[in-house]
Amino acid sequence: HSTFTNLKSLTWLPEKIVAISNGVKQNLIDYFQIKNDRITVIFNGIEDIFHNTHYTQNTNEIRILLAGRICPVKQQIELVKQTKGKLLPHIKFYFAGTGEQIALLKQEIGNSEQYFVLGQIDIGEEMPKYDYVCLFSQNEGLGLTLIEGCMFGKPLISNDLASVQDVNINGYNGFVASTWEKLVTCLNSLPLPNSEKYQSLSKHSRALYEKRFRAFTMINEYRTIIKSFFKNKYER
């Protein structure tokens, strides 16, 4: 479910391994020296709760949702530090979730009118209100909030972690930035929600969810691998 760069000598792994992303698979190969043919990638799937609710929004404003535990790994505070004072006025960030750094995040935001702390929210109810979904973590296994964004047809913004690029395909359903400087440039050039480019990204996000991240797709793939295991075991 995640990538690791420690505890190698204390980790025991089975003969057959399921990784939830190609980034996790590559970590198993590169760091744990697991052979490629021992690993199967099965993307995490989630139940489809999409409902096409129409919200009247300011079409000249871009509302970006970053949902997740407010902690060093998710980098919410660092994102504010690296972007504050550099974003165009119509770019607004909304941080959903709770965590040990929520007070520090509010302190870093100060009286800025471009960053907002929402606390815990109901993703199913609130997601339609936002235009983009962002995740810029130090480490991710796959990125649930990005999958939720795909489900609701939201274009994505992320860094270039191998694992999150299974969900966010640069130029197809979102934008990938490898550095903080490139993130600022990306944010200031985002297509507005009423643009043709935005509608194309949105359509592709929903299509990617339907192809890769439906719950029943994940369940069927696990059924297949379990049946294959027992078949091979009893045929020996």
mmCIF file of C-alpha atoms in Angstrom:
data_model
loop_
_atom_site.group_PDB
_atom_site.id
_atom_site.type_symbol
_atom_site.label_atom_id
_atom_site.label_comp_id
_atom_site.label_asym_id
_atom_site.label_seq_id
_atom_site.Cartn_x
_atom_site.Cartn_y
_atom_site.Cartn_z
ATOM 1 C CA HIS A 1 0.000 0.000 0.000
ATOM 2 C CA SER A 2 2.971 2.336 0.219
ATOM 3 C CA THR A 3 6.610 2.810 -0.714
ATOM 4 C CA PHE A 4 9.484 2.373 1.729
ATOM 5 C CA THR A 5 13.173 3.202 2.019
ATOM 6 C CA ASN A 6 13.863 1.575 5.392
ATOM 7 C CA LEU A 7 13.346 -1.665 7.361
ATOM 8 C CA LYS A 8 14.536 -3.754 4.427
ATOM 9 C CA SER A 9 16.360 -6.267 6.616
ATOM 10 C CA LEU A 10 13.257 -6.734 8.822
ATOM 11 C CA THR A 11 10.721 -7.195 6.022
ATOM 12 C CA TRP A 12 9.494 -10.654 5.006
ATOM 13 C CA LEU A 13 7.474 -10.798 1.811
ATOM 14 C CA PRO A 14 5.404 -13.688 0.387
ATOM 15 C CA GLU A 15 6.067 -15.361 -2.946
ATOM 16 C CA LYS A 16 3.152 -13.575 -4.624
ATOM 17 C CA ILE A 17 2.631 -9.880 -3.919
ATOM 18 C CA VAL A 18 -0.120 -7.434 -4.878
ATOM 19 C CA ALA A 19 0.922 -3.788 -5.295
ATOM 20 C CA ILE A 20 -1.716 -1.053 -5.465
ATOM 21 C CA SER A 21 0.208 1.033 -8.015
ATOM 22 C CA ASN A 22 3.082 0.818 -10.454
ATOM 23 C CA GLY A 23 5.030 3.107 -8.117
ATOM 24 C CA VAL A 24 4.678 0.602 -5.259
ATOM 25 C CA LYS A 25 5.684 -2.202 -7.641
ATOM 26 C CA GLN A 26 8.807 -0.321 -8.715
ATOM 27 C CA ASN A 27 9.711 0.299 -5.071
ATOM 28 C CA LEU A 28 9.461 -3.447 -4.401
ATOM 29 C CA ILE A 29 11.746 -4.119 -7.357
ATOM 30 C CA ASP A 30 14.285 -1.343 -6.736
ATOM 31 C CA TYR A 31 14.521 -1.334 -2.941
ATOM 32 C CA PHE A 32 13.487 -4.838 -1.882
ATOM 33 C CA GLN A 33 14.961 -6.546 -4.999
ATOM 34 C CA ILE A 34 11.756 -8.487 -5.658
ATOM 35 C CA LYS A 35 11.544 -10.099 -9.097
ATOM 36 C CA ASN A 36 9.032 -8.527 -11.469
ATOM 37 C CA ASP A 37 7.060 -11.737 -12.019
ATOM 38 C CA ARG A 38 6.251 -12.038 -8.290
ATOM 39 C CA ILE A 39 4.271 -8.789 -8.313
ATOM 40 C CA THR A 40 0.765 -8.092 -9.634
ATOM 41 C CA VAL A 41 -0.594 -4.557 -9.762
ATOM 42 C CA ILE A 42 -4.240 -4.202 -8.720
ATOM 43 C CA PHE A 43 -5.352 -0.605 -8.350
ATOM 44 C CA ASN A 44 -7.478 0.286 -5.335
ATOM 45 C CA GLY A 45 -11.108 0.663 -6.358
ATOM 46 C CA ILE A 46 -13.827 2.724 -4.683
ATOM 47 C CA GLU A 47 -17.614 2.638 -4.854
ATOM 48 C CA ASP A 48 -19.079 5.079 -7.354
ATOM 49 C CA ILE A 49 -20.876 7.839 -5.431
ATOM 50 C CA PHE A 50 -20.760 10.392 -8.241
ATOM 51 C CA HIS A 51 -23.852 12.514 -8.631
ATOM 52 C CA ASN A 52 -23.957 15.259 -11.222
ATOM 53 C CA THR A 53 -25.034 18.088 -8.929
ATOM 54 C CA HIS A 54 -24.892 21.525 -10.522
ATOM 55 C CA TYR A 55 -23.363 24.311 -8.481
ATOM 56 C CA THR A 56 -23.484 27.938 -9.579
ATOM 57 C CA GLN A 57 -19.894 29.061 -9.255
ATOM 58 C CA ASN A 58 -17.789 32.037 -10.187
ATOM 59 C CA THR A 59 -16.427 30.960 -13.574
ATOM 60 C CA ASN A 60 -13.553 33.413 -13.215
ATOM 61 C CA GLU A 61 -12.320 31.696 -10.041
ATOM 62 C CA ILE A 62 -10.499 28.381 -9.642
ATOM 63 C CA ARG A 63 -11.215 26.405 -6.461
ATOM 64 C CA ILE A 64 -8.664 23.689 -5.660
ATOM 65 C CA LEU A 65 -9.349 20.997 -3.052
ATOM 66 C CA LEU A 66 -6.521 19.278 -1.179
ATOM 67 C CA ALA A 67 -8.003 16.606 1.080
ATOM 68 C CA GLY A 68 -6.038 14.471 3.488
ATOM 69 C CA ARG A 69 -4.491 14.280 6.934
ATOM 70 C CA ILE A 70 -2.814 17.589 7.735
ATOM 71 C CA CYS A 71 0.721 16.377 8.413
ATOM 72 C CA PRO A 72 4.310 16.752 7.132
ATOM 73 C CA VAL A 73 3.954 13.927 4.575
ATOM 74 C CA LYS A 74 1.018 15.637 2.824
ATOM 75 C CA GLN A 75 2.978 18.943 2.760
ATOM 76 C CA GLN A 76 0.050 21.338 3.167
ATOM 77 C CA ILE A 77 2.142 23.837 5.152
ATOM 78 C CA GLU A 78 5.031 23.636 2.703
ATOM 79 C CA LEU A 79 2.623 24.178 -0.188
ATOM 80 C CA VAL A 80 1.386 27.415 1.390
ATOM 81 C CA LYS A 81 4.969 28.557 2.078
ATOM 82 C CA GLN A 82 6.051 27.841 -1.483
ATOM 83 C CA THR A 83 3.055 29.429 -3.218
ATOM 84 C CA LYS A 84 1.894 32.298 -0.971
ATOM 85 C CA GLY A 85 2.286 35.650 -2.691
ATOM 86 C CA LYS A 86 3.023 33.961 -6.025
ATOM 87 C CA LEU A 87 -0.464 32.917 -7.154
ATOM 88 C CA LEU A 88 -2.841 34.927 -9.296
ATOM 89 C CA PRO A 89 -5.777 36.304 -7.261
ATOM 90 C CA HIS A 90 -8.367 33.949 -8.777
ATOM 91 C CA ILE A 91 -6.572 30.808 -7.507
ATOM 92 C CA LYS A 92 -8.049 29.543 -4.209
ATOM 93 C CA PHE A 93 -6.855 26.555 -2.136
ATOM 94 C CA TYR A 94 -9.151 24.639 0.243
ATOM 95 C CA PHE A 95 -7.592 22.204 2.722
ATOM 96 C CA ALA A 96 -9.917 19.441 3.960
ATOM 97 C CA GLY A 97 -9.088 17.120 6.827
ATOM 98 C CA THR A 98 -7.627 17.240 10.297
ATOM 99 C CA GLY A 99 -4.271 16.354 11.780
ATOM 100 C CA GLU A 100 -1.431 17.343 14.055
ATOM 101 C CA GLN A 101 -0.432 20.333 11.922
ATOM 102 C CA ILE A 102 -3.830 22.004 11.526
ATOM 103 C CA ALA A 103 -2.981 24.852 13.922
ATOM 104 C CA LEU A 104 0.361 25.439 12.186
ATOM 105 C CA LEU A 105 -1.389 25.454 8.814
ATOM 106 C CA LYS A 106 -3.819 28.134 9.961
ATOM 107 C CA GLN A 107 -0.904 30.126 11.340
ATOM 108 C CA GLU A 108 0.982 29.881 8.033
ATOM 109 C CA ILE A 109 -2.093 30.997 6.088
ATOM 110 C CA GLY A 110 -2.619 33.988 8.357
ATOM 111 C CA ASN A 111 -4.985 36.535 6.819
ATOM 112 C CA SER A 112 -4.503 35.365 3.236
ATOM 113 C CA GLU A 113 -7.715 35.227 1.211
ATOM 114 C CA GLN A 114 -6.417 32.464 -1.092
ATOM 115 C CA TYR A 115 -6.127 29.585 1.387
ATOM 116 C CA PHE A 116 -8.895 28.109 3.550
ATOM 117 C CA VAL A 117 -8.972 25.316 6.161
ATOM 118 C CA LEU A 118 -12.228 23.370 6.005
ATOM 119 C CA GLY A 119 -11.698 20.661 8.623
ATOM 120 C CA GLN A 120 -13.344 17.277 8.058
ATOM 121 C CA ILE A 121 -15.810 17.215 5.164
ATOM 122 C CA ASP A 122 -18.144 14.776 3.424
ATOM 123 C CA ILE A 123 -16.327 14.215 0.134
ATOM 124 C CA GLY A 124 -19.447 12.937 -1.605
ATOM 125 C CA GLU A 125 -21.351 16.100 -0.773
ATOM 126 C CA GLU A 126 -18.555 18.651 -1.072
ATOM 127 C CA MET A 127 -16.429 17.466 -4.015
ATOM 128 C CA PRO A 128 -18.753 18.908 -6.712
ATOM 129 C CA LYS A 129 -18.121 22.429 -5.356
ATOM 130 C CA TYR A 130 -14.452 22.398 -6.391
ATOM 131 C CA ASP A 131 -12.787 22.641 -9.785
ATOM 132 C CA TYR A 132 -9.521 20.746 -9.280
ATOM 133 C CA VAL A 133 -8.174 18.161 -6.832
ATOM 134 C CA CYS A 134 -4.559 18.482 -5.717
ATOM 135 C CA LEU A 135 -2.117 16.178 -3.918
ATOM 136 C CA PHE A 136 1.546 17.089 -3.464
ATOM 137 C CA SER A 137 2.759 14.565 -0.885
ATOM 138 C CA GLN A 138 6.276 13.439 -0.052
ATOM 139 C CA ASN A 139 5.113 9.836 -0.325
ATOM 140 C CA GLU A 140 1.961 8.054 -1.539
ATOM 141 C CA GLY A 141 0.946 4.506 -2.290
ATOM 142 C CA LEU A 142 -1.652 5.642 -4.824
ATOM 143 C CA GLY A 143 -3.603 8.672 -3.591
ATOM 144 C CA LEU A 144 -7.235 8.065 -2.593
ATOM 145 C CA THR A 145 -8.221 11.716 -2.899
ATOM 146 C CA LEU A 146 -7.025 11.727 -6.516
ATOM 147 C CA ILE A 147 -9.175 8.679 -7.281
ATOM 148 C CA GLU A 148 -12.133 10.469 -5.681
ATOM 149 C CA GLY A 149 -11.370 13.455 -7.890
ATOM 150 C CA CYS A 150 -11.406 11.210 -10.967
ATOM 151 C CA MET A 151 -14.725 9.734 -9.875
ATOM 152 C CA PHE A 152 -16.272 13.212 -9.825
ATOM 153 C CA GLY A 153 -14.671 14.171 -13.130
ATOM 154 C CA LYS A 154 -12.263 16.673 -11.580
ATOM 155 C CA PRO A 155 -8.949 17.461 -13.286
ATOM 156 C CA LEU A 156 -5.978 16.685 -11.034
ATOM 157 C CA ILE A 157 -2.810 18.472 -9.924
ATOM 158 C CA SER A 158 0.092 16.528 -8.399
ATOM 159 C CA ASN A 159 3.826 16.094 -8.196
ATOM 160 C CA ASP A 160 5.651 13.416 -10.175
ATOM 161 C CA LEU A 161 5.618 10.502 -7.725
ATOM 162 C CA ALA A 162 5.426 7.333 -9.809
ATOM 163 C CA SER A 163 2.482 6.051 -7.768
ATOM 164 C CA VAL A 164 0.250 9.103 -8.263
ATOM 165 C CA GLN A 165 0.941 9.175 -11.991
ATOM 166 C CA ASP A 166 -1.180 6.036 -12.285
ATOM 167 C CA VAL A 167 -4.087 8.369 -11.420
ATOM 168 C CA ASN A 168 -2.904 11.713 -12.774
ATOM 169 C CA ILE A 169 -1.719 11.445 -16.377
ATOM 170 C CA ASN A 170 -0.061 14.718 -17.340
ATOM 171 C CA GLY A 171 -2.019 16.539 -20.030
ATOM 172 C CA TYR A 172 -4.718 13.869 -20.172
ATOM 173 C CA ASN A 173 -6.724 14.331 -16.987
ATOM 174 C CA GLY A 174 -4.540 16.772 -15.098
ATOM 175 C CA PHE A 175 -1.157 18.393 -14.614
ATOM 176 C CA VAL A 176 2.071 17.073 -13.086
ATOM 177 C CA ALA A 177 4.702 19.421 -11.620
ATOM 178 C CA SER A 178 8.076 18.064 -10.478
ATOM 179 C CA THR A 179 9.114 21.067 -8.344
ATOM 180 C CA TRP A 180 7.491 23.812 -6.291
ATOM 181 C CA GLU A 181 8.505 26.372 -8.913
ATOM 182 C CA LYS A 182 6.830 24.361 -11.649
ATOM 183 C CA LEU A 183 3.757 23.961 -9.452
ATOM 184 C CA VAL A 184 3.403 27.756 -9.184
ATOM 185 C CA THR A 185 3.676 28.067 -12.960
ATOM 186 C CA CYS A 186 1.129 25.287 -13.397
ATOM 187 C CA LEU A 187 -1.364 26.826 -10.972
ATOM 188 C CA ASN A 188 -1.178 30.236 -12.616
ATOM 189 C CA SER A 189 -1.934 28.745 -16.027
ATOM 190 C CA LEU A 190 -4.809 26.398 -15.105
ATOM 191 C CA PRO A 191 -7.715 26.374 -17.579
ATOM 192 C CA LEU A 192 -10.872 27.968 -16.219
ATOM 193 C CA PRO A 193 -13.849 25.650 -15.547
ATOM 194 C CA ASN A 194 -15.848 26.972 -18.506
ATOM 195 C CA SER A 195 -13.010 26.391 -21.000
ATOM 196 C CA GLU A 196 -12.870 23.635 -23.615
ATOM 197 C CA LYS A 197 -9.550 22.388 -22.211
ATOM 198 C CA TYR A 198 -11.015 22.032 -18.723
ATOM 199 C CA GLN A 199 -14.017 20.094 -20.035
ATOM 200 C CA SER A 200 -11.681 17.706 -21.864
ATOM 201 C CA LEU A 201 -9.608 17.080 -18.721
ATOM 202 C CA SER A 202 -12.794 16.528 -16.724
ATOM 203 C CA LYS A 203 -14.139 14.007 -19.222
ATOM 204 C CA HIS A 204 -10.845 12.096 -19.205
ATOM 205 C CA SER A 205 -10.733 11.995 -15.393
ATOM 206 C CA ARG A 206 -14.123 10.318 -15.207
ATOM 207 C CA ALA A 207 -13.163 7.909 -18.001
ATOM 208 C CA LEU A 208 -9.978 6.918 -16.152
ATOM 209 C CA TYR A 209 -11.965 6.197 -12.986
ATOM 210 C CA GLU A 210 -14.363 3.991 -14.938
ATOM 211 C CA LYS A 211 -11.475 2.105 -16.548
ATOM 212 C CA ARG A 212 -9.159 1.604 -13.567
ATOM 213 C CA PHE A 213 -10.668 2.439 -10.204
ATOM 214 C CA ARG A 214 -14.180 1.002 -9.889
ATOM 215 C CA ALA A 215 -14.689 -1.178 -6.807
ATOM 216 C CA PHE A 216 -16.045 -4.150 -8.772
ATOM 217 C CA THR A 217 -13.025 -4.045 -11.104
ATOM 218 C CA MET A 218 -10.685 -4.332 -8.123
ATOM 219 C CA ILE A 219 -12.761 -7.155 -6.569
ATOM 220 C CA ASN A 220 -12.828 -9.135 -9.816
ATOM 221 C CA GLU A 221 -9.051 -8.845 -10.176
ATOM 222 C CA TYR A 222 -8.547 -10.120 -6.616
ATOM 223 C CA ARG A 223 -10.920 -13.011 -7.314
ATOM 224 C CA THR A 224 -8.929 -13.895 -10.398
ATOM 225 C CA ILE A 225 -5.586 -13.912 -8.598
ATOM 226 C CA ILE A 226 -6.974 -15.956 -5.659
ATOM 227 C CA LYS A 227 -8.542 -18.548 -7.994
ATOM 228 C CA SER A 228 -5.264 -18.761 -9.905
ATOM 229 C CA PHE A 229 -3.339 -19.348 -6.672
ATOM 230 C CA PHE A 230 -5.562 -22.215 -5.542
ATOM 231 C CA LYS A 231 -5.659 -23.736 -9.018
ATOM 232 C CA ASN A 232 -1.869 -23.787 -9.262
ATOM 233 C CA LYS A 233 -1.531 -25.079 -5.685
ATOM 234 C CA TYR A 234 -3.796 -28.103 -6.188
ATOM 235 C CA GLU A 235 -2.515 -28.936 -9.657
ATOM 236 C CA ARG A 236 1.000 -29.516 -8.343
#
